[in-house]
mmCIF file of C-alpha atoms and ligand atoms in Angstrom:
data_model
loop_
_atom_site.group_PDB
_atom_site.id
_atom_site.type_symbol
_atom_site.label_atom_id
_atom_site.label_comp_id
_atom_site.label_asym_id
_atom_site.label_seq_id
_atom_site.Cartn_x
_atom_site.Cartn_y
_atom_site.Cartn_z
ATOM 1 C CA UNK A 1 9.372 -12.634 1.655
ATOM 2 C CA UNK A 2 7.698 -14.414 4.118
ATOM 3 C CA UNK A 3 9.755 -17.929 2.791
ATOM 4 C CA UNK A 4 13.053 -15.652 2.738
ATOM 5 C CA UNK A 5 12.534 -14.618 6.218
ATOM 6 C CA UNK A 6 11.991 -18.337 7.788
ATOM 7 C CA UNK A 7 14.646 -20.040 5.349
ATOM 8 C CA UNK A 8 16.812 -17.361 6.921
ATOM 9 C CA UNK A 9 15.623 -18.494 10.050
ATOM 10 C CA UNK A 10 12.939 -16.114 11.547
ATOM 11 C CA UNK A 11 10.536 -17.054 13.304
ATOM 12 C CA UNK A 12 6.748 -15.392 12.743
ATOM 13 C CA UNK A 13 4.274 -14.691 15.134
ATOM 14 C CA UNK A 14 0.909 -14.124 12.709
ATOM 15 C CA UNK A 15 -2.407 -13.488 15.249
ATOM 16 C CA UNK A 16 0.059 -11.227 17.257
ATOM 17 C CA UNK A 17 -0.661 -7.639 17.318
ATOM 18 C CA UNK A 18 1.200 -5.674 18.956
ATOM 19 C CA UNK A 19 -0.605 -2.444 21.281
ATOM 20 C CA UNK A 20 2.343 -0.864 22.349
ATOM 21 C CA UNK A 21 5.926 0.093 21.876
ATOM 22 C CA UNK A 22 8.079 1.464 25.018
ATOM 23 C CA UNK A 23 11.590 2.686 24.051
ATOM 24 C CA UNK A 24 14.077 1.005 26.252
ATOM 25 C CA UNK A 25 16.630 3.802 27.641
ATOM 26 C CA UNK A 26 19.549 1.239 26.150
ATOM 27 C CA UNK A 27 18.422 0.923 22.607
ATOM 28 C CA UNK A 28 15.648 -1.380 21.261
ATOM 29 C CA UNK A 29 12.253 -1.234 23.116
ATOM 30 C CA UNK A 30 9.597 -3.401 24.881
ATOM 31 C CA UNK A 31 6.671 -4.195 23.144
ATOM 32 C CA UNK A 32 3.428 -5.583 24.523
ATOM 33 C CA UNK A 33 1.907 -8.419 22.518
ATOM 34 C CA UNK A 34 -1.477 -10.276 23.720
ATOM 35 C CA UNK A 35 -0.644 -9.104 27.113
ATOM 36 C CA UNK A 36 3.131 -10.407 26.672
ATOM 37 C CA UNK A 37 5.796 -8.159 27.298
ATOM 38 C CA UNK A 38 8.456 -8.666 24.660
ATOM 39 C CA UNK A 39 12.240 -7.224 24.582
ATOM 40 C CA UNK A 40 13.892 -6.656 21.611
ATOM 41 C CA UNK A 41 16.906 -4.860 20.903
ATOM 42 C CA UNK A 42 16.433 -3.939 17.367
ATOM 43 C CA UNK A 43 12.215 -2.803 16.565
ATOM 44 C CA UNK A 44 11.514 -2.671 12.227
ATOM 45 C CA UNK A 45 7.778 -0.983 12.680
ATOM 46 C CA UNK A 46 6.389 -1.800 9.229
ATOM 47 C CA UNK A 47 3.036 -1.335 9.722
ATOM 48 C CA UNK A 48 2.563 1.544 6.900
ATOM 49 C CA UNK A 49 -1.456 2.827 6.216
ATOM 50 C CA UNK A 50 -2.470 0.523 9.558
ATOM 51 C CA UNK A 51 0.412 2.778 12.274
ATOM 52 C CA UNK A 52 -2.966 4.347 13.742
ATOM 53 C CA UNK A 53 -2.447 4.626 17.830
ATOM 54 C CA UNK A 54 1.256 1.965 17.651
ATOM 55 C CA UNK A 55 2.939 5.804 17.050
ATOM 56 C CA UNK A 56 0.280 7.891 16.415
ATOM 57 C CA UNK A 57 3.483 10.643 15.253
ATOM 58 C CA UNK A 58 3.812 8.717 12.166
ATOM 59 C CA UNK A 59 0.197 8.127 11.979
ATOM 60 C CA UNK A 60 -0.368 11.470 11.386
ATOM 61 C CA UNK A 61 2.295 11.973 9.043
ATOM 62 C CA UNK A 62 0.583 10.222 6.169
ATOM 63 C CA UNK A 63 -2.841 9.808 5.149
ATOM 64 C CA UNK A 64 -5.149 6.218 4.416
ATOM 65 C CA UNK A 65 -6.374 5.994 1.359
ATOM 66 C CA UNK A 66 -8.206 2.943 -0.163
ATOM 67 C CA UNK A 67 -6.602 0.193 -3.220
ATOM 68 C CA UNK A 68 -8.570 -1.811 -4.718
ATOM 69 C CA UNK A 69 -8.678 -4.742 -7.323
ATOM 70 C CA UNK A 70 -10.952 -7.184 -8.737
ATOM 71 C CA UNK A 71 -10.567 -10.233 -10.534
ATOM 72 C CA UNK A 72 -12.196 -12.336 -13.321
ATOM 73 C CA UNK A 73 -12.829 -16.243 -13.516
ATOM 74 C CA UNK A 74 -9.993 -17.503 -16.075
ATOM 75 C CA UNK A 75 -10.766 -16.215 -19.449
ATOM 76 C CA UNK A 76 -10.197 -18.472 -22.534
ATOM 77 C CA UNK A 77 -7.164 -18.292 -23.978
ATOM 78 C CA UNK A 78 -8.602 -16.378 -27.141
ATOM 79 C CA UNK A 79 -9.979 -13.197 -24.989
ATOM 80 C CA UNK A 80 -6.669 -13.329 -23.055
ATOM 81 C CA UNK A 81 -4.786 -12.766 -26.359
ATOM 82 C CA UNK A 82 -7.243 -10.322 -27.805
ATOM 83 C CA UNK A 83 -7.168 -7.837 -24.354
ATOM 84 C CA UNK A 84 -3.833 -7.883 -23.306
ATOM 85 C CA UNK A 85 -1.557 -9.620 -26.578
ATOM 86 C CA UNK A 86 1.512 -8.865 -24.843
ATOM 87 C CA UNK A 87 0.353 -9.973 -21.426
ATOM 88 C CA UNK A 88 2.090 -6.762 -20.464
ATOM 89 C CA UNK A 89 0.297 -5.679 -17.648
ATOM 90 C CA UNK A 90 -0.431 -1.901 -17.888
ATOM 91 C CA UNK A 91 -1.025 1.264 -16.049
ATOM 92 C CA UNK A 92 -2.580 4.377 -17.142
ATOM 93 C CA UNK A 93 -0.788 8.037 -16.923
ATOM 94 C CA UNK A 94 -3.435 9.483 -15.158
ATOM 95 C CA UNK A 95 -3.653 11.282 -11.627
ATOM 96 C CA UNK A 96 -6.104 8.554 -10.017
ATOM 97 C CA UNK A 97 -4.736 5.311 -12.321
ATOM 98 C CA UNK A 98 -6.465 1.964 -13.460
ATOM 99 C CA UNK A 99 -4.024 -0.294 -13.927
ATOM 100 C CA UNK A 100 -4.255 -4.377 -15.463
ATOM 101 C CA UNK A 101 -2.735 -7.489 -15.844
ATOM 102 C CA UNK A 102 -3.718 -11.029 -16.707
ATOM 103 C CA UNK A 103 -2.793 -13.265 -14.026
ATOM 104 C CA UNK A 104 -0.998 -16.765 -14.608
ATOM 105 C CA UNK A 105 -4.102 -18.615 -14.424
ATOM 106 C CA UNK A 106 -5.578 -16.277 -16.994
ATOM 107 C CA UNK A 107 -7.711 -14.027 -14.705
ATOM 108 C CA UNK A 108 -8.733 -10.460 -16.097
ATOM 109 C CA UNK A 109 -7.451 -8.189 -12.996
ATOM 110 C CA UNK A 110 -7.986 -4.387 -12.391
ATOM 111 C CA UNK A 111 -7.390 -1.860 -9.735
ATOM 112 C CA UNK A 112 -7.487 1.331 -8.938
ATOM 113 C CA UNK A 113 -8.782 3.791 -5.683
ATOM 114 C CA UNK A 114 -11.308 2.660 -3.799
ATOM 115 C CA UNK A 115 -14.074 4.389 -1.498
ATOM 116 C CA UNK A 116 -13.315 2.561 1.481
ATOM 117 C CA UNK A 117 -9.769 1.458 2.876
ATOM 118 C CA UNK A 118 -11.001 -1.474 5.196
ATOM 119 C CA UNK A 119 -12.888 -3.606 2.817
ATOM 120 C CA UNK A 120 -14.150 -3.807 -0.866
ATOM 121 C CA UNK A 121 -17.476 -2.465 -0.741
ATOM 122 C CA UNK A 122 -19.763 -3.203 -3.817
ATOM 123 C CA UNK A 123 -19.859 0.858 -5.093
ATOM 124 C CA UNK A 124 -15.934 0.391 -6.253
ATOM 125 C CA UNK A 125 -16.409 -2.580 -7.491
ATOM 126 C CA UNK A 126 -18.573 -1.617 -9.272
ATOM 127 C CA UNK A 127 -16.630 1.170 -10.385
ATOM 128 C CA UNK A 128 -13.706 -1.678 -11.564
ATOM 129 C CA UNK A 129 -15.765 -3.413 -13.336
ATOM 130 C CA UNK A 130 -17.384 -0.650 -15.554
ATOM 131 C CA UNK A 131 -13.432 0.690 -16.113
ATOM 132 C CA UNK A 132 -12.489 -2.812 -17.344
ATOM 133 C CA UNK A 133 -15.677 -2.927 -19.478
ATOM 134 C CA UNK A 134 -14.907 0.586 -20.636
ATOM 135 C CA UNK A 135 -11.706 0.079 -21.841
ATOM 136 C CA UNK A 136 -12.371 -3.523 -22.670
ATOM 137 C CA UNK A 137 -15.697 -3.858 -24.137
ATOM 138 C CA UNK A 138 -15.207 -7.816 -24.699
ATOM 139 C CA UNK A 139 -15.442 -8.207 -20.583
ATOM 140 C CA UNK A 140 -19.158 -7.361 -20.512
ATOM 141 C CA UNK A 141 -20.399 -10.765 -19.791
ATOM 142 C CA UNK A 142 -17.192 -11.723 -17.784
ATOM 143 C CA UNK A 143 -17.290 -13.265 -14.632
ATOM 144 C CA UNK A 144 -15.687 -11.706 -11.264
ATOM 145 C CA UNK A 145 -15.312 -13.672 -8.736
ATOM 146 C CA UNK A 146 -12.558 -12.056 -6.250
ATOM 147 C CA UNK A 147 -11.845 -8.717 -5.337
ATOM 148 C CA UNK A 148 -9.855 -6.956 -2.546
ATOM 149 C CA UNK A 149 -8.984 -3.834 -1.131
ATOM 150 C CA UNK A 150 -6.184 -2.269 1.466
ATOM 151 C CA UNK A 151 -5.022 0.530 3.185
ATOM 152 C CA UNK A 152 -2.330 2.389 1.765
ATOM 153 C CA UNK A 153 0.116 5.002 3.510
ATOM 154 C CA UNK A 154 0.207 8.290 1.146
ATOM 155 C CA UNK A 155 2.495 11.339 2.143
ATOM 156 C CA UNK A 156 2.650 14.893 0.665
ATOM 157 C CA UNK A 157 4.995 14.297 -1.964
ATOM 158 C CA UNK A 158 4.305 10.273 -2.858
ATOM 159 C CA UNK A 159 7.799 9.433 -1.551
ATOM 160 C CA UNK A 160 8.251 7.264 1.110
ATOM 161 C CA UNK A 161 10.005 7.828 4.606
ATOM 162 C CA UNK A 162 12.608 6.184 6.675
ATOM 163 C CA UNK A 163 12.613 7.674 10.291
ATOM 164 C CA UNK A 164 14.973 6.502 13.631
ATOM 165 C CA UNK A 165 12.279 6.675 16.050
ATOM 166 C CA UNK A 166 14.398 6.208 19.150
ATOM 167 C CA UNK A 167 17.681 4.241 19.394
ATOM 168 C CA UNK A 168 17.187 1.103 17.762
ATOM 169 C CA UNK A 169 13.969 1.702 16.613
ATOM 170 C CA UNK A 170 12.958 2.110 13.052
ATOM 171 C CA UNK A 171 10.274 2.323 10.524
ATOM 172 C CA UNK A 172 9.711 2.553 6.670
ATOM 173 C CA UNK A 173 6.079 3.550 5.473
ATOM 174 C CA UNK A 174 4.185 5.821 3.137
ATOM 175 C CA UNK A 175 4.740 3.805 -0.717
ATOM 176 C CA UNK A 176 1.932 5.037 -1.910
ATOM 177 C CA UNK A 177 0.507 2.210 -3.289
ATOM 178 C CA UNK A 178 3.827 1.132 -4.937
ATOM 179 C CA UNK A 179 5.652 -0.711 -1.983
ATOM 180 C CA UNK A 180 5.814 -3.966 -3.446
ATOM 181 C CA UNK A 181 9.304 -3.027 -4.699
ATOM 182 C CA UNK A 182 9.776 0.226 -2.673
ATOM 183 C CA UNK A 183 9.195 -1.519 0.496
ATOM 184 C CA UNK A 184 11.717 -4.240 -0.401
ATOM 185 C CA UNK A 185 14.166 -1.919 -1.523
ATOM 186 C CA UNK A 186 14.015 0.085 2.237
ATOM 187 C CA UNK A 187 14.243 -3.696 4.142
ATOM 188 C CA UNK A 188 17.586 -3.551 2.890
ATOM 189 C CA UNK A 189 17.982 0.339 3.974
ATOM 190 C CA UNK A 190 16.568 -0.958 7.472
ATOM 191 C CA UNK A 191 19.113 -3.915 7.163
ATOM 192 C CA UNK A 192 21.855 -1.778 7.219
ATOM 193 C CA UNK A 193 21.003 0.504 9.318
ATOM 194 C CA UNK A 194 20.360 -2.006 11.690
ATOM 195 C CA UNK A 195 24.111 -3.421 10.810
ATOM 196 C CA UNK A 196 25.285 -0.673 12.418
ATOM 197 C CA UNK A 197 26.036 1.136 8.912
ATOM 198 C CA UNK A 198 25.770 5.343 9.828
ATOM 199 C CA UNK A 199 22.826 7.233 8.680
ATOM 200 C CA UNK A 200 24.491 9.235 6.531
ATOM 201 C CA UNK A 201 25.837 6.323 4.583
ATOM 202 C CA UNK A 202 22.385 4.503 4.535
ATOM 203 C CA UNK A 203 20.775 4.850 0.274
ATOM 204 C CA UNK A 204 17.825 6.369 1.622
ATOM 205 C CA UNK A 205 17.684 9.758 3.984
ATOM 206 C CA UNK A 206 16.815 9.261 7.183
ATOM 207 C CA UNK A 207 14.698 12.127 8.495
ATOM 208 C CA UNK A 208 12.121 13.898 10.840
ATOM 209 C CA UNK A 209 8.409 12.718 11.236
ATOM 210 C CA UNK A 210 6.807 15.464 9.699
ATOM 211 C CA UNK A 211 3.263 15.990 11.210
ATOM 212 C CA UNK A 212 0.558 16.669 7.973
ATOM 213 C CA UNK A 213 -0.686 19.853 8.466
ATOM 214 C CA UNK A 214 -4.336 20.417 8.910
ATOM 215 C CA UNK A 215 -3.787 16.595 10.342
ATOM 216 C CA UNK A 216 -7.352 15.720 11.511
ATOM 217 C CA UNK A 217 -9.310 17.023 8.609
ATOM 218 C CA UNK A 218 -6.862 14.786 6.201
ATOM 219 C CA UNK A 219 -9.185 12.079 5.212
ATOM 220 C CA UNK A 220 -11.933 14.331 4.298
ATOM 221 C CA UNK A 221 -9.089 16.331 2.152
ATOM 222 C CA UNK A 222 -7.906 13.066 0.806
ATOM 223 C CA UNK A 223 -11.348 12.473 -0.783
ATOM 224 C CA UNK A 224 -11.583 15.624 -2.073
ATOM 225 C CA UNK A 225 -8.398 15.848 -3.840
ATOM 226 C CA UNK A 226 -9.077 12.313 -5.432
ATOM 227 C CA UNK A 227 -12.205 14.276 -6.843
ATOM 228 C CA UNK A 228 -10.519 16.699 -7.946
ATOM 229 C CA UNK A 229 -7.975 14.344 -9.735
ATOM 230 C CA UNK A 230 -10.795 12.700 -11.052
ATOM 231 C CA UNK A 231 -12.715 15.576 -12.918
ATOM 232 C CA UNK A 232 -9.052 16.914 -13.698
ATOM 233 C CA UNK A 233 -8.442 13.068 -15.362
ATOM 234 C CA UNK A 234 -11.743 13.198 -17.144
ATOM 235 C CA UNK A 235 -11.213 16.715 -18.445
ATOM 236 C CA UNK A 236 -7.819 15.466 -19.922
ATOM 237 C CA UNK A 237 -5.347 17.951 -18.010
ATOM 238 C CA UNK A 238 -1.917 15.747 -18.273
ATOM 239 C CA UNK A 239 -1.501 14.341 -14.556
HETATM 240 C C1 FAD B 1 -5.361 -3.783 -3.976
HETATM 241 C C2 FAD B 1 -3.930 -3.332 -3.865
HETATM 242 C C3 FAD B 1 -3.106 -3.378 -4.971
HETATM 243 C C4 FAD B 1 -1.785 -2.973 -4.895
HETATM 244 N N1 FAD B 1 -0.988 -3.076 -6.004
HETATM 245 C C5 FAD B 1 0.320 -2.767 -5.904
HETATM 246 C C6 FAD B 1 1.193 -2.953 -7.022
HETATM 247 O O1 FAD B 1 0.778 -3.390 -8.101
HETATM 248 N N2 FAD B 1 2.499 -2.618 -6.874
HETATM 249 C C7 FAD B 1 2.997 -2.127 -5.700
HETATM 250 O O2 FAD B 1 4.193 -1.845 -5.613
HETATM 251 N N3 FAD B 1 2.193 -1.945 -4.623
HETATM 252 C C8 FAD B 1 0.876 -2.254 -4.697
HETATM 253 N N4 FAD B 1 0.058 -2.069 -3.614
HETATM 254 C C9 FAD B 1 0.598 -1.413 -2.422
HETATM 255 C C10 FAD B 1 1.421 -2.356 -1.573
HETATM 256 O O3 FAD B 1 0.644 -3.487 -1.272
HETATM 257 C C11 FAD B 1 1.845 -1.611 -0.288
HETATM 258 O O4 FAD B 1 2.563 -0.436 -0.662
HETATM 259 C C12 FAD B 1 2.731 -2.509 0.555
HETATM 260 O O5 FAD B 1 2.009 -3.666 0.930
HETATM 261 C C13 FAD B 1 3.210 -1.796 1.813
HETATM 262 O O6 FAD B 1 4.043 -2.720 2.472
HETATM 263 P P1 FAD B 1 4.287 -2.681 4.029
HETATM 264 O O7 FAD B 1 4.953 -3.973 4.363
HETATM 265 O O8 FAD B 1 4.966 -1.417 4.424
HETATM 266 O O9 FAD B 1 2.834 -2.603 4.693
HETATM 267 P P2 FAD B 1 1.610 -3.660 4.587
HETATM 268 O O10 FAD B 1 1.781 -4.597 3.433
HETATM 269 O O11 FAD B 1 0.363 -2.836 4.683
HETATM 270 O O12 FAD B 1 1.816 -4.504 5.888
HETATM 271 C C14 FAD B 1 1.571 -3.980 7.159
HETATM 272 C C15 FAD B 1 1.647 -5.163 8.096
HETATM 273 O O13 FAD B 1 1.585 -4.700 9.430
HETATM 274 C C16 FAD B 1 0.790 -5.619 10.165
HETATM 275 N N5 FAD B 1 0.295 -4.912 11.342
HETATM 276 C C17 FAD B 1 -0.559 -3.870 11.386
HETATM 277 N N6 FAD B 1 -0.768 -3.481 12.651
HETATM 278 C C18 FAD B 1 -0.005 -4.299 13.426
HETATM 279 C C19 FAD B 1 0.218 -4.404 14.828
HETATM 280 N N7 FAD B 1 -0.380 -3.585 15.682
HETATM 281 N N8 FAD B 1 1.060 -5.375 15.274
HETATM 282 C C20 FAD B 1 1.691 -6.216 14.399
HETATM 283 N N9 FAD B 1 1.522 -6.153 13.068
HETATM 284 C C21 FAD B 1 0.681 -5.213 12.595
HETATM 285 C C22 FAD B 1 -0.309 -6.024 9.203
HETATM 286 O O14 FAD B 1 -0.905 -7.233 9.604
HETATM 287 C C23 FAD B 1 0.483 -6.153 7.910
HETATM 288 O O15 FAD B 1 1.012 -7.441 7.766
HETATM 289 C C24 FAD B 1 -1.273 -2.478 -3.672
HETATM 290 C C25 FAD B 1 -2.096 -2.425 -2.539
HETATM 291 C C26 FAD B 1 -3.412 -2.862 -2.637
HETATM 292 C C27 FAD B 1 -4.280 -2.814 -1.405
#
């Protein structure tokens, strides 16, 4: 995407963050970056799980919860074939999922939830690993040398939202950890909209921010219901 959007002729600003967004009374807004104050007359916020204080409305309208994945050193060809023969990656049907795939360059990777949403810390890692190992038995002496982990944006019902947040401001958030497609899908949505196509005719409602109730205890509520998921998972009750 980021190719598409210079070929196309954009120009990005990474190292840039911006700390505030003021509405202009004509449409678009003014947004202040490293001190800068920027016009624009059409805003995309697309800042999903990391919104925090830039509108703290759609902040609280979601909650953070942590994805994680880790990644082996290139396996020889013969494991690769025995794990995966399909190189299908997969995903399980659970509630809280591990899900796999063997990279091009013949890496083992695995995700799944993590504990915390700012970094990989070495608990879910661990937890990774002994799911790969558990499902996988021949990755007990593997190597695994990367691993990662985000915030993602999950709302009430795991669908995402498109919202006009004042004229000429928009946003699309809240994939649920499935935005790689999603999100792309709603950049056209946002396209349009922005195109001047009505609301009503956009392929995606627009609607309301819609505060989460009981907003500030959410991330203690968020663990707790992946807990819950969990022993529910473990105890075999279909997700
Ligand atoms: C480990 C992991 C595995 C995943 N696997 C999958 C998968 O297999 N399939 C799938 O569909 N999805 C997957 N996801 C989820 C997917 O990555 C997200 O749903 C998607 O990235 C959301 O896209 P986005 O552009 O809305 O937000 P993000 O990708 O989170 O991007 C937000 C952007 O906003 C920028 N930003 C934040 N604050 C500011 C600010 N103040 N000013 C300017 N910029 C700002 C950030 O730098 C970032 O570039 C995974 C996520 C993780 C972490």
């Amino acid at each position: 995407s980021w190719i598409a959007a210079t070929d196309a002729g954009a120009a990005i600003h990474d190292r840039s963050p911006v700390t505030a967004i003021a509405p202009a009374p004509g449409g678009g807004a003014t947004l202040t970056v490293n001190g800068h104050a920027v016009k624009a007359r059409h805003v995309v916020l697309a800042t999903d799980a990391y919104t925090d204080r830039l509108w703290p409305a759609v902040a609280q309208s979601y909650v953070n919860v942590s994805s994680a994945q880790i990644a082996t050193d290139p396996l020889p060809r013969a494991l690769q074939e025995q794990l995966l023969p399909l190189r299908a990656g997969i995903s399980e049907t659970r509630k809280i999922t591990y899900y796999c795939r063997i990279d091009p360059e013949g890496r083992f990777v695995i995700g799944g939830r993590g504990h915390s949403s700012e970094q990989l810390d070495p608990s879910t890692s661990e937890q990774l690993r002994r799911a790969a190992v558990a499902r996988f038995p021949e990755l007990a002496d593997a190597t695994w040398r990367h691993g990662w982990a985000c915030r993602v944006g999950m709302t009430m019902d795991d669908l995402p939202r498109v919202h006009r947040l004042a004229p000429g401001v928009w946003t699309a958030y809240g994939y649920c950890g499935r935005g790689v497609a999603m999100g792309t899908a709603l950049g056209r949505v946002l396209t349009d909209a922005i195109r001047g196509v009505p609301e009503g005719d956009l392929d995606f409602p627009v609607t309301p921010i819609e505060r989460m109730p009981f907003y500030p205890a959410r991330q203690f509520g968020a663990t707790l219901a992946i807990n819950w998921y969990r022993l529910r998972d473990a105890l075999g009750v279909p997700a």
